[in-house]
Structure formats: structure tokens, C-alpha cells
Coordinates of N, CA, C and O in Angstrom, one line a residue:
M1 N -50.4 -61.5 -26.8 CA -49.4 -60.5 -27.1 C -48.7 -60.9 -28.4 O -48.4 -62.0 -28.6
K2 N -48.5 -59.8 -29.2 CA -47.8 -60.0 -30.5 C -47.0 -58.8 -30.8 O -47.3 -57.7 -30.4
I3 N -46.0 -59.1 -31.6 CA -45.1 -58.0 -32.0 C -45.7 -57.3 -33.2 O -46.2 -57.9 -34.2
V4 N -45.8 -56.0 -33.1 CA -46.4 -55.2 -34.2 C -45.3 -54.7 -35.2 O -44.2 -54.5 -34.8
N5 N -45.7 -54.6 -36.4 CA -44.8 -54.1 -37.5 C -45.0 -52.7 -37.8 O -46.1 -52.1 -37.6
Y6 N -44.0 -52.0 -38.3 CA -44.0 -50.7 -38.8 C -45.1 -50.7 -39.9 O -45.2 -51.6 -40.6
P7 N -45.9 -49.6 -40.0 CA -46.0 -48.3 -39.3 C -47.0 -48.3 -38.1 O -47.6 -47.2 -37.9
H8 N -47.2 -49.3 -37.4 CA -48.1 -49.3 -36.3 C -47.8 -48.1 -35.4 O -46.7 -47.8 -35.0
P9 N -48.9 -47.3 -35.0 CA -48.7 -46.1 -34.2 C -48.0 -46.3 -32.8 O -47.3 -45.4 -32.3
A10 N -48.2 -47.5 -32.3 CA -47.5 -47.8 -31.0 C -46.0 -47.6 -31.0 O -45.4 -47.3 -30.0
L11 N -45.4 -47.9 -32.2 CA -44.0 -47.8 -32.4 C -43.5 -46.3 -32.3 O -42.3 -46.1 -32.1
R12 N -44.3 -45.4 -32.4 CA -43.9 -44.0 -32.3 C -44.3 -43.3 -31.0 O -44.1 -42.2 -30.7
A13 N -44.9 -44.1 -30.1 CA -45.3 -43.6 -28.8 C -44.1 -43.4 -27.9 O -43.1 -44.2 -27.9
K14 N -44.1 -42.3 -27.1 CA -43.1 -42.1 -26.1 C -43.7 -42.7 -24.8 O -44.8 -42.4 -24.3
C15 N -43.0 -43.7 -24.3 CA -43.5 -44.5 -23.2 C -43.3 -43.8 -21.8 O -42.4 -43.0 -21.6
K16 N -44.3 -44.1 -20.9 CA -44.2 -43.5 -19.6 C -43.4 -44.4 -18.7 O -43.3 -45.6 -18.9
P17 N -42.8 -43.8 -17.7 CA -42.0 -44.6 -16.7 C -42.9 -45.6 -16.0 O -44.1 -45.3 -15.7
V18 N -42.4 -46.7 -15.6 CA -43.1 -47.7 -14.8 C -43.1 -47.2 -13.3 O -42.0 -46.9 -12.8
A19 N -44.3 -47.0 -12.7 CA -44.4 -46.5 -11.4 C -44.2 -47.6 -10.3 O -43.7 -47.3 -9.2
S20 N -44.7 -48.8 -10.6 CA -44.5 -49.9 -9.7 C -44.4 -51.2 -10.4 O -45.0 -51.4 -11.5
I21 N -43.6 -52.1 -9.9 CA -43.3 -53.3 -10.5 C -44.3 -54.3 -10.0 O -44.1 -54.9 -8.9
D22 N -45.4 -54.4 -10.7 CA -46.5 -55.3 -10.2 C -46.6 -56.6 -11.1 O -45.8 -56.9 -11.9
K23 N -47.6 -57.4 -10.8 CA -47.8 -58.6 -11.5 C -47.9 -58.5 -13.0 O -47.3 -59.3 -13.7
D24 N -48.6 -57.4 -13.4 CA -48.8 -57.2 -14.9 C -47.4 -56.9 -15.6 O -47.2 -57.4 -16.7
V25 N -46.6 -56.2 -14.9 CA -45.2 -55.9 -15.5 C -44.4 -57.2 -15.5 O -43.8 -57.5 -16.5
R26 N -44.5 -58.0 -14.5 CA -43.8 -59.3 -14.5 C -44.3 -60.2 -15.6 O -43.5 -60.9 -16.3
I27 N -45.6 -60.3 -15.7 CA -46.2 -61.2 -16.8 C -45.7 -60.7 -18.1 O -45.4 -61.5 -19.0
A28 N -45.8 -59.3 -18.3 CA -45.5 -58.8 -19.6 C -44.0 -59.1 -20.0 O -43.7 -59.5 -21.1
A29 N -43.1 -59.0 -19.0 CA -41.7 -59.3 -19.2 C -41.5 -60.7 -19.7 O -40.8 -61.0 -20.6
G30 N -42.2 -61.6 -19.0 CA -42.0 -63.1 -19.4 C -42.6 -63.3 -20.8 O -41.9 -64.0 -21.5
E31 N -43.7 -62.7 -21.1 CA -44.3 -62.9 -22.4 C -43.4 -62.3 -23.5 O -43.3 -62.8 -24.6
M32 N -42.8 -61.1 -23.2 CA -41.9 -60.5 -24.1 C -40.7 -61.3 -24.4 O -40.2 -61.4 -25.5
L33 N -40.1 -61.9 -23.4 CA -39.0 -62.8 -23.6 C -39.3 -64.0 -24.5 O -38.6 -64.3 -25.4
E34 N -40.5 -64.6 -24.2 CA -40.9 -65.7 -25.1 C -41.1 -65.3 -26.5 O -40.6 -66.0 -27.5
L35 N -41.7 -64.1 -26.8 CA -41.8 -63.6 -28.1 C -40.5 -63.3 -28.8 O -40.3 -63.6 -30.0
M36 N -39.6 -62.7 -28.0 CA -38.3 -62.4 -28.5 C -37.6 -63.6 -29.0 O -37.0 -63.7 -30.1
Y37 N -37.6 -64.7 -28.2 CA -37.0 -65.9 -28.6 C -37.6 -66.6 -29.8 O -37.0 -67.1 -30.7
K38 N -38.9 -66.5 -29.8 CA -39.7 -67.1 -30.9 C -39.3 -66.5 -32.2 O -39.2 -67.1 -33.2
R39 N -39.0 -65.2 -32.2 CA -38.7 -64.4 -33.4 C -37.2 -64.3 -33.6 O -36.7 -63.6 -34.5
E40 N -36.4 -65.0 -32.7 CA -34.9 -65.0 -32.8 C -34.3 -63.7 -32.7 O -33.4 -63.3 -33.4
G41 N -34.9 -62.8 -31.8 CA -34.3 -61.5 -31.5 C -33.4 -61.5 -30.4 O -33.2 -62.4 -29.6
L42 N -32.7 -60.3 -30.2 CA -31.8 -60.1 -29.1 C -32.4 -59.2 -28.1 O -31.9 -59.1 -26.9
G43 N -33.4 -58.4 -28.5 CA -34.1 -57.5 -27.6 C -35.5 -57.2 -28.0 O -35.8 -57.4 -29.2
L44 N -36.3 -56.7 -27.1 CA -37.7 -56.3 -27.4 C -38.1 -55.3 -26.5 O -37.9 -55.4 -25.2
A45 N -38.7 -54.2 -27.0 CA -39.2 -53.1 -26.1 C -40.7 -53.1 -26.1 O -41.4 -53.5 -27.0
A46 N -41.3 -52.6 -25.0 CA -42.7 -52.6 -24.7 C -43.6 -52.1 -25.9 O -44.6 -52.7 -26.2
P47 N -43.2 -51.0 -26.5 CA -44.1 -50.5 -27.6 C -44.2 -51.4 -28.8 O -45.2 -51.4 -29.5
Q48 N -43.2 -52.3 -28.9 CA -43.3 -53.3 -30.0 C -44.4 -54.3 -29.8 O -44.8 -55.0 -30.7
V49 N -44.9 -54.4 -28.5 CA -46.1 -55.2 -28.2 C -47.2 -54.4 -27.7 O -48.1 -54.9 -27.0
T50 N -47.2 -53.1 -28.1 CA -48.3 -52.1 -27.8 C -48.4 -51.8 -26.4 O -49.5 -51.3 -26.0
L51 N -47.4 -52.0 -25.6 CA -47.4 -51.5 -24.2 C -46.8 -50.1 -24.1 O -45.8 -49.8 -24.9
D52 N -47.4 -49.2 -23.3 CA -46.9 -47.8 -23.3 C -46.0 -47.4 -22.1 O -46.0 -46.3 -21.7
Y53 N -45.3 -48.4 -21.6 CA -44.4 -48.1 -20.5 C -43.0 -48.6 -20.7 O -42.8 -49.4 -21.7
Q54 N -42.1 -48.1 -19.9 CA -40.6 -48.3 -20.2 C -40.2 -49.7 -19.7 O -39.7 -49.8 -18.5
L55 N -40.3 -50.6 -20.5 CA -39.9 -52.0 -20.2 C -39.1 -52.6 -21.5 O -39.6 -52.5 -22.6
I56 N -38.0 -53.2 -21.2 CA -37.2 -53.8 -22.3 C -36.8 -55.2 -21.8 O -36.4 -55.3 -20.6
V57 N -36.7 -56.1 -22.7 CA -36.1 -57.4 -22.4 C -35.0 -57.6 -23.4 O -35.1 -57.3 -24.6
V58 N -33.9 -58.3 -22.9 CA -32.7 -58.5 -23.8 C -32.1 -59.8 -23.4 O -32.1 -60.2 -22.2
N59 N -31.6 -60.5 -24.4 CA -30.6 -61.5 -24.2 C -29.5 -61.3 -25.1 O -29.6 -61.5 -26.3
F60 N -28.4 -60.9 -24.5 CA -27.2 -60.5 -25.4 C -26.6 -61.6 -26.2 O -25.9 -61.4 -27.2
E61 N -26.9 -62.9 -25.8 CA -26.5 -64.0 -26.5 C -27.5 -64.5 -27.5 O -27.2 -65.3 -28.4
G62 N -28.8 -64.1 -27.3 CA -29.8 -64.5 -28.2 C -30.2 -66.0 -28.0 O -30.9 -66.6 -28.9
E63 N -29.8 -66.6 -26.9 CA -30.0 -68.0 -26.7 C -30.9 -68.2 -25.5 O -30.6 -67.8 -24.4
P64 N -32.1 -68.8 -25.7 CA -33.1 -69.0 -24.6 C -32.5 -69.8 -23.5 O -32.9 -69.7 -22.3
D65 N -31.5 -70.7 -23.7 CA -30.9 -71.5 -22.7 C -29.9 -70.7 -21.8 O -29.5 -71.2 -20.8
R66 N -29.5 -69.5 -22.3 CA -28.5 -68.7 -21.6 C -29.3 -67.7 -20.7 O -29.2 -66.5 -21.0
K67 N -29.9 -68.1 -19.7 CA -30.7 -67.2 -18.8 C -29.8 -66.2 -18.2 O -30.2 -65.1 -17.8
D68 N -28.5 -66.5 -18.0 CA -27.5 -65.6 -17.4 C -27.3 -64.4 -18.3 O -26.8 -63.3 -17.8
A69 N -27.7 -64.4 -19.6 CA -27.5 -63.3 -20.5 C -28.7 -62.5 -20.6 O -28.8 -61.5 -21.4
E70 N -29.8 -62.9 -19.9 CA -31.1 -62.1 -20.0 C -31.0 -60.9 -19.0 O -30.5 -61.0 -18.0
V71 N -31.7 -59.8 -19.5 CA -31.9 -58.6 -18.7 C -33.3 -58.2 -18.9 O -33.8 -58.1 -20.1
V72 N -34.0 -57.9 -17.8 CA -35.3 -57.3 -17.9 C -35.0 -55.9 -17.3 O -34.6 -55.8 -16.1
A73 N -35.2 -54.9 -18.1 CA -34.8 -53.5 -17.7 C -36.1 -52.6 -17.7 O -36.8 -52.5 -18.6
I74 N -36.3 -52.0 -16.5 CA -37.4 -51.1 -16.3 C -36.8 -49.7 -16.2 O -35.8 -49.4 -15.5
N75 N -37.5 -48.8 -16.9 CA -37.1 -47.3 -16.9 C -35.6 -47.2 -17.2 O -34.9 -46.4 -16.5
P76 N -35.1 -47.8 -18.3 CA -33.6 -47.7 -18.6 C -33.3 -46.3 -19.2 O -34.1 -45.7 -19.9
V77 N -32.1 -45.9 -18.8 CA -31.5 -44.6 -19.4 C -30.1 -44.8 -19.7 O -29.4 -45.5 -18.9
I78 N -29.6 -44.2 -20.8 CA -28.2 -44.2 -21.1 C -27.6 -43.0 -20.4 O -28.1 -41.9 -20.6
I79 N -26.7 -43.2 -19.5 CA -26.1 -42.1 -18.7 C -24.7 -41.6 -19.2 O -24.3 -40.6 -18.8
E80 N -24.2 -42.5 -20.2 CA -22.9 -42.1 -20.7 C -22.7 -42.9 -22.0 O -23.1 -44.0 -22.1
S81 N -22.1 -42.2 -23.0 CA -21.8 -42.9 -24.2 C -20.5 -42.4 -24.8 O -20.1 -41.3 -24.6
K82 N -19.7 -43.3 -25.5 CA -18.4 -43.0 -26.0 C -18.2 -43.7 -27.3 O -18.7 -44.8 -27.6
G83 N -17.4 -43.0 -28.2 CA -17.0 -43.6 -29.4 C -18.2 -43.7 -30.4 O -19.3 -43.4 -30.1
V84 N -17.8 -44.1 -31.6 CA -18.8 -44.3 -32.7 C -18.4 -45.6 -33.5 O -17.2 -45.8 -33.7
E85 N -19.4 -46.3 -33.8 CA -19.2 -47.4 -34.8 C -20.4 -47.6 -35.6 O -21.5 -47.3 -35.2
K86 N -20.2 -48.1 -36.8 CA -21.3 -48.4 -37.7 C -21.3 -49.9 -37.9 O -20.3 -50.5 -38.2
D87 N -22.5 -50.5 -37.8 CA -22.6 -51.9 -37.9 C -24.1 -52.3 -38.4 O -25.0 -51.5 -38.3
R88 N -24.2 -53.5 -38.8 CA -25.5 -54.0 -39.3 C -26.5 -54.1 -38.2 O -26.2 -54.6 -37.1
E89 N -27.7 -53.7 -38.4 CA -28.8 -53.7 -37.4 C -30.1 -54.0 -38.1 O -30.4 -53.7 -39.2
G90 N -30.9 -54.7 -37.3 CA -32.3 -55.0 -37.8 C -33.2 -54.8 -36.6 O -32.9 -54.3 -35.5
C91 N -34.5 -55.1 -36.8 CA -35.6 -54.9 -35.8 C -36.7 -55.8 -36.0 O -37.1 -56.1 -37.2
L92 N -37.2 -56.4 -34.9 CA -38.3 -57.4 -35.0 C -39.6 -56.7 -35.6 O -40.4 -57.4 -36.1
S93 N -39.7 -55.4 -35.5 CA -40.9 -54.7 -36.1 C -40.7 -54.3 -37.5 O -41.5 -53.7 -38.2
F94 N -39.5 -54.7 -38.1 CA -39.2 -54.5 -39.5 C -38.6 -55.8 -40.1 O -37.4 -55.9 -40.4
P95 N -39.4 -56.9 -40.1 CA -38.9 -58.2 -40.5 C -38.1 -58.1 -41.9 O -38.6 -57.6 -42.9
G96 N -36.9 -58.7 -41.8 CA -36.2 -58.8 -43.1 C -35.4 -57.6 -43.5 O -34.6 -57.6 -44.4
L97 N -35.5 -56.4 -42.7 CA -34.8 -55.2 -43.1 C -33.6 -55.1 -42.2 O -33.7 -55.1 -41.0
Y98 N -32.4 -54.9 -42.8 CA -31.2 -54.8 -42.1 C -30.4 -53.7 -42.8 O -30.3 -53.6 -44.0
Q99 N -29.8 -52.8 -42.0 CA -28.9 -51.7 -42.6 C -27.8 -51.4 -41.6 O -27.9 -51.7 -40.4
D100 N -26.7 -50.8 -42.1 CA -25.6 -50.4 -41.3 C -26.1 -49.1 -40.6 O -26.5 -48.1 -41.3
I101 N -26.0 -49.0 -39.3 CA -26.5 -47.9 -38.5 C -25.3 -47.4 -37.6 O -24.6 -48.3 -37.0
R102 N -25.2 -46.1 -37.5 CA -24.1 -45.5 -36.7 C -24.7 -45.4 -35.2 O -25.7 -44.8 -35.0
R103 N -23.9 -45.9 -34.3 CA -24.3 -45.9 -32.9 C -23.0 -45.6 -32.0 O -21.9 -45.8 -32.5
A104 N -23.2 -45.3 -30.8 CA -22.1 -45.2 -29.8 C -21.5 -46.5 -29.7 O -22.2 -47.5 -29.6
K105 N -20.2 -46.6 -29.5 CA -19.5 -47.9 -29.4 C -19.7 -48.4 -28.0 O -19.8 -49.6 -27.7
T106 N -19.7 -47.5 -27.0 CA -19.8 -47.9 -25.6 C -20.8 -47.1 -24.9 O -20.9 -45.9 -25.1
V107 N -21.6 -47.7 -24.1 CA -22.7 -47.0 -23.3 C -22.7 -47.5 -21.8 O -22.3 -48.7 -21.6
K108 N -23.1 -46.6 -21.0 CA -23.3 -47.0 -19.6 C -24.8 -46.7 -19.4 O -25.4 -45.7 -19.7
V109 N -25.5 -47.8 -18.9 CA -27.0 -47.8 -18.8 C -27.4 -48.0 -17.3 O -26.8 -48.8 -16.7
Q110 N -28.4 -47.3 -16.9 CA -29.0 -47.5 -15.6 C -30.4 -47.9 -15.8 O -31.1 -47.4 -16.7
Y111 N -30.8 -48.9 -15.0 CA -32.2 -49.4 -15.1 C -32.6 -50.1 -13.8 O -31.7 -50.4 -12.9
Y112 N -33.8 -50.4 -13.6 CA -34.3 -51.2 -12.5 C -34.6 -52.6 -13.0 O -35.1 -52.8 -14.0
D113 N -34.2 -53.6 -12.1 CA -34.6 -55.0 -12.5 C -36.0 -55.3 -11.9 O -36.6 -54.4 -11.3
L114 N -36.5 -56.5 -12.1 CA -37.8 -56.9 -11.6 C -38.0 -56.9 -10.1 O -39.1 -56.9 -9.6
D115 N -36.8 -56.9 -9.4 CA -36.9 -56.8 -8.0 C -36.9 -55.3 -7.5 O -36.9 -55.1 -6.3
G116 N -36.8 -54.4 -8.4 CA -36.7 -53.0 -8.0 C -35.3 -52.5 -7.7 O -35.2 -51.4 -7.3
A117 N -34.3 -53.3 -7.9 CA -32.9 -52.9 -7.6 C -32.4 -52.1 -8.8 O -32.6 -52.4 -10.0
L118 N -31.7 -51.0 -8.4 CA -31.1 -50.1 -9.4 C -29.8 -50.8 -9.9 O -29.0 -51.2 -9.1
K119 N -29.7 -51.0 -11.2 CA -28.5 -51.6 -11.8 C -27.8 -50.7 -12.8 O -28.5 -49.8 -13.3
T120 N -26.5 -50.9 -12.9 CA -25.8 -50.1 -13.9 C -25.0 -51.1 -14.7 O -24.4 -52.1 -14.2
M121 N -25.0 -50.9 -16.0 CA -24.2 -51.8 -16.9 C -23.4 -51.0 -17.9 O -23.9 -50.0 -18.5
L122 N -22.1 -51.3 -18.0 CA -21.2 -50.7 -19.0 C -20.9 -51.7 -20.0 O -20.5 -52.8 -19.7
C123 N -21.2 -51.4 -21.3 CA -20.9 -52.4 -22.3 C -20.6 -51.7 -23.6 O -20.8 -50.5 -23.8
S124 N -20.0 -52.5 -24.5 CA -19.5 -52.0 -25.8 C -20.0 -52.9 -26.9 O -20.6 -54.0 -26.7
D125 N -19.8 -52.5 -28.2 CA -20.1 -53.2 -29.4 C -21.6 -53.7 -29.5 O -22.5 -52.8 -29.3
L126 N -21.8 -55.0 -29.7 CA -23.2 -55.4 -29.9 C -24.1 -55.1 -28.7 O -25.2 -54.7 -28.9
A127 N -23.7 -55.4 -27.5 CA -24.5 -55.1 -26.3 C -24.9 -53.6 -26.2 O -26.0 -53.3 -26.0
A128 N -23.9 -52.7 -26.5 CA -24.2 -51.3 -26.5 C -25.2 -51.0 -27.6 O -26.1 -50.2 -27.4
R129 N -25.1 -51.6 -28.8 CA -26.0 -51.4 -29.9 C -27.4 -51.8 -29.5 O -28.4 -51.1 -29.8
I130 N -27.5 -52.9 -28.8 CA -28.9 -53.4 -28.4 C -29.5 -52.5 -27.5 O -30.7 -52.1 -27.6
W131 N -28.8 -52.0 -26.5 CA -29.3 -51.1 -25.5 C -29.8 -49.8 -26.2 O -30.9 -49.3 -25.9
Q132 N -29.0 -49.3 -27.1 CA -29.4 -48.0 -27.8 C -30.6 -48.2 -28.6 O -31.6 -47.4 -28.6
H133 N -30.7 -49.3 -29.3 CA -31.8 -49.6 -30.2 C -33.1 -49.7 -29.4 O -34.1 -49.1 -29.7
E134 N -33.1 -50.5 -28.3 CA -34.3 -50.7 -27.5 C -34.7 -49.5 -26.7 O -35.9 -49.2 -26.6
I135 N -33.7 -48.7 -26.2 CA -34.1 -47.5 -25.5 C -34.7 -46.5 -26.4 O -35.6 -45.8 -26.1
D136 N -34.2 -46.4 -27.7 CA -34.8 -45.6 -28.7 C -36.3 -45.9 -28.8 O -37.1 -45.0 -29.0
H137 N -36.6 -47.2 -28.9 CA -38.0 -47.6 -29.0 C -38.9 -47.0 -27.9 O -40.0 -46.6 -28.2
L138 N -38.4 -46.9 -26.7 CA -39.2 -46.3 -25.6 C -39.5 -44.8 -25.8 O -40.4 -44.3 -25.2
N139 N -38.7 -44.2 -26.7 CA -38.9 -42.8 -27.0 C -39.5 -42.6 -28.4 O -39.5 -41.4 -28.9
G140 N -40.0 -43.6 -29.0 CA -40.7 -43.5 -30.3 C -39.7 -43.3 -31.4 O -40.1 -42.9 -32.5
V141 N -38.4 -43.6 -31.2 CA -37.4 -43.5 -32.3 C -37.1 -44.9 -32.8 O -36.9 -45.8 -32.1
L142 N -37.1 -45.0 -34.1 CA -36.9 -46.3 -34.8 C -35.6 -46.3 -35.5 O -35.0 -45.2 -35.9
F143 N -35.1 -47.5 -35.8 CA -33.8 -47.6 -36.4 C -33.8 -47.0 -37.8 O -32.7 -46.5 -38.3
I144 N -34.9 -46.9 -38.5 CA -35.0 -46.2 -39.8 C -34.7 -44.7 -39.7 O -34.3 -44.1 -40.6
D145 N -35.0 -44.2 -38.5 CA -34.7 -42.8 -38.2 C -33.2 -42.5 -38.2 O -32.8 -41.3 -38.3
K146 N -32.4 -43.5 -37.9 CA -31.0 -43.4 -37.8 C -30.2 -43.6 -39.1 O -29.0 -43.5 -39.2
M147 N -31.0 -44.0 -40.1 CA -30.4 -44.3 -41.4 C -30.0 -43.1 -42.2 O -30.6 -42.0 -42.0
G148 N -28.9 -43.2 -42.9 CA -28.5 -42.1 -43.8 C -29.3 -42.2 -45.1 O -30.0 -43.1 -45.3
P149 N -29.1 -41.2 -45.9 CA -29.8 -41.2 -47.2 C -29.7 -42.4 -48.1 O -30.7 -42.9 -48.6
L150 N -28.5 -43.0 -48.1 CA -28.3 -44.2 -49.0 C -29.0 -45.4 -48.4 O -29.7 -46.1 -49.1
Q151 N -29.0 -45.5 -47.1 CA -29.7 -46.6 -46.4 C -31.2 -46.5 -46.6 O -31.9 -47.4 -46.8
R152 N -31.7 -45.2 -46.4 CA -33.1 -45.0 -46.6 C -33.6 -45.4 -48.0 O -34.6 -46.0 -48.2
F153 N -32.8 -44.9 -49.0 CA -33.1 -45.2 -50.4 C -33.1 -46.7 -50.7 O -34.1 -47.2 -51.3
S154 N -32.1 -47.4 -50.2 CA -32.1 -48.8 -50.5 C -33.1 -49.6 -49.7 O -33.4 -50.8 -50.0
S155 N -33.7 -49.0 -48.6 CA -34.8 -49.7 -47.8 C -36.2 -49.3 -48.2 O -37.1 -49.8 -47.7
R156 N -36.3 -48.4 -49.2 CA -37.6 -47.9 -49.5 C -38.6 -49.0 -49.9 O -39.8 -48.9 -49.5
N157 N -38.2 -50.0 -50.6 CA -39.2 -51.1 -51.0 C -39.6 -51.9 -49.8 O -40.8 -52.2 -49.7
D158 N -38.7 -52.2 -48.9 CA -39.1 -52.9 -47.7 C -40.1 -52.1 -46.8 O -41.1 -52.7 -46.3
I159 N -39.8 -50.8 -46.7 CA -40.7 -50.0 -45.9 C -42.0 -49.8 -46.6 O -43.1 -49.9 -45.9
H160 N -42.0 -49.7 -47.9 CA -43.3 -49.6 -48.6 C -44.1 -50.9 -48.5 O -45.4 -50.8 -48.3
T161 N -43.5 -52.0 -48.5 CA -44.2 -53.3 -48.3 C -44.8 -53.4 -46.9 O -46.0 -53.8 -46.8
L162 N -44.1 -52.9 -45.9 CA -44.7 -52.9 -44.5 C -45.9 -52.0 -44.4 O -46.9 -52.3 -43.8
M163 N -45.8 -50.8 -45.1 CA -46.9 -49.9 -45.1 C -48.1 -50.5 -45.8 O -49.2 -50.3 -45.3
T164 N -47.9 -51.1 -46.9 CA -49.0 -51.8 -47.6 C -49.6 -52.9 -46.8 O -50.9 -53.0 -46.8
E165 N -48.8 -53.7 -46.1 CA -49.4 -54.7 -45.3 C -50.2 -54.1 -44.1 O -51.2 -54.7 -43.8
F166 N -49.7 -53.0 -43.6 CA -50.5 -52.3 -42.5 C -51.9 -51.9 -43.0 O -52.9 -52.1 -42.4
D167 N -51.9 -51.3 -44.2 CA -53.1 -50.8 -44.8 C -54.0 -52.0 -45.1 O -55.3 -52.0 -44.9
D168 N -53.5 -53.1 -45.6 CA -54.2 -54.3 -45.9 C -54.9 -54.9 -44.6 O -56.0 -55.3 -44.6
D169 N -54.1 -54.9 -43.5 CA -54.6 -55.4 -42.3 C -55.8 -54.5 -41.8 O -56.8 -55.0 -41.2
R170 N -55.7 -53.2 -42.0 CA -56.8 -52.3 -41.6 C -58.1 -52.6 -42.5 O -59.2 -52.7 -41.9
K171 N -57.9 -52.8 -43.7 CA -59.0 -53.1 -44.7 C -59.7 -54.4 -44.3 O -60.9 -54.6 -44.5
R172 N -58.9 -55.4 -43.9 CA -59.4 -56.7 -43.5 C -60.0 -56.8 -42.1 O -60.5 -57.8 -41.6
G173 N -59.9 -55.6 -41.4 CA -60.5 -55.5 -40.0 C -59.6 -56.1 -39.0 O -60.0 -56.2 -37.8
L174 N -58.3 -56.3 -39.3 CA -57.4 -56.8 -38.3 C -56.8 -55.7 -37.4 O -56.3 -55.9 -36.3
L175 N -57.0 -54.5 -37.9 CA -56.6 -53.3 -37.1 C -57.8 -52.3 -37.2 O -58.5 -52.3 -38.2
P176 N -58.0 -51.4 -36.3 CA -59.1 -50.5 -36.4 C -59.0 -49.6 -37.7 O -57.9 -49.2 -38.0
A177 N -60.1 -49.4 -38.3 CA -60.1 -48.7 -39.6 C -59.6 -47.2 -39.4 O -59.0 -46.7 -40.3
D178 N -59.8 -46.7 -38.2 CA -59.3 -45.3 -38.0 C -57.9 -45.2 -37.5 O -57.4 -44.1 -37.2
M179 N -57.2 -46.3 -37.4 CA -55.8 -46.3 -36.9 C -54.9 -45.8 -37.9 O -54.7 -46.4 -39.0
E180 N -54.3 -44.6 -37.7 CA -53.4 -44.0 -38.6 C -52.0 -44.3 -38.2 O -51.6 -44.1 -37.0
P181 N -51.1 -44.7 -39.1 CA -49.7 -44.9 -38.8 C -49.1 -43.5 -38.5 O -49.5 -42.5 -39.1
K182 N -48.1 -43.6 -37.7 CA -47.2 -42.4 -37.4 C -45.9 -42.7 -38.0 O -45.1 -43.5 -37.5
L183 N -45.6 -42.1 -39.1 CA -44.4 -42.4 -39.9 C -43.2 -41.7 -39.4 O -43.0 -40.8 -38.8

């Protein structure tokens, strides 16, 4: 399992709901947490590792030792949002790219945990931002889609570099030659 970078087509896929929490889902969640920590992230969504179902892992503290801050969320949905704030945001599928993104300040999220229990979480600020970012991934929405014109303009070189690296990987046979990015 590895994290794919933009413009990999998996990042634009709309994920299907998880129908049953089986061994594969549990293994994927554990591997995703390991990858997230290895890349020093706060969250990781299934399409970022080319899985096509609704699974997110999060650690709101970003600390592997803080297991109490970990959440494995299956089929998460935002059921309520309030307020607006703009803050710095990045993404493990866009290494080195950070921009100020406008998001809801507070969200209420419902999801299932690995035991199949329905959970609800109300949170604000960074935790709310993480939820919104990761749930967007499950719908094929990327943080670059949330950028305003100025942020897009100032990010154009970073995005171009990622697109060039994707093309180079295809040419070197690391990705299928017929794999077309979904921009």
C-alpha cells in the first residue's frame, strides 16, 4: 500500500459505502494509519491509497503514541456544519503544497467505527477541517478544488510538477501507460 499523488485517477473516484466490516477493511485501516504516521499526516482517506470505499483514518494530534486521538471512520457523513474559517491546509497526495482554504468552522459527523457502532462527533477548528478534507476525498473532491483564483495561481508550479511526475512514472512503466489522470 502506498499513497498516490495528484493527478492519479483514484483521487477523483467517488467511493462506495462499506457494506461489511471484514478482515480486509480492518487490515486496510491499520496500514493506512501506519502510512499516515510515516508521512506525518493527520488524516488519510481510502482513495489516496487507491481503495474505492468509504474509509478514513485520522489522528487529530498527529502523534502515533496518542492512540486515544485516533479515529477509524467508515461511511462518514457531515450532518451539520456552522460558521466559516480560512486556514492553512495541505494534503499527503500533494506533497509540499499548502494553501489557505475556506471551510466550515464546526461540523457534526456521523460514522461507523471498526466494531460497527454508529458514532457522532461534534468538533471545531482543526478537527473540523480534517473531517471536511478527508470526507471530500471520498467524493473525489480535492483541496485544490476549494482554492480561490489567487491560491490556484500561486500553486500552478507545484501542480504542474506533480502532473509531470505522474507522466514520467507512466513513461517509466510505474503506472499503466493507458492510465489517464482525472484533473
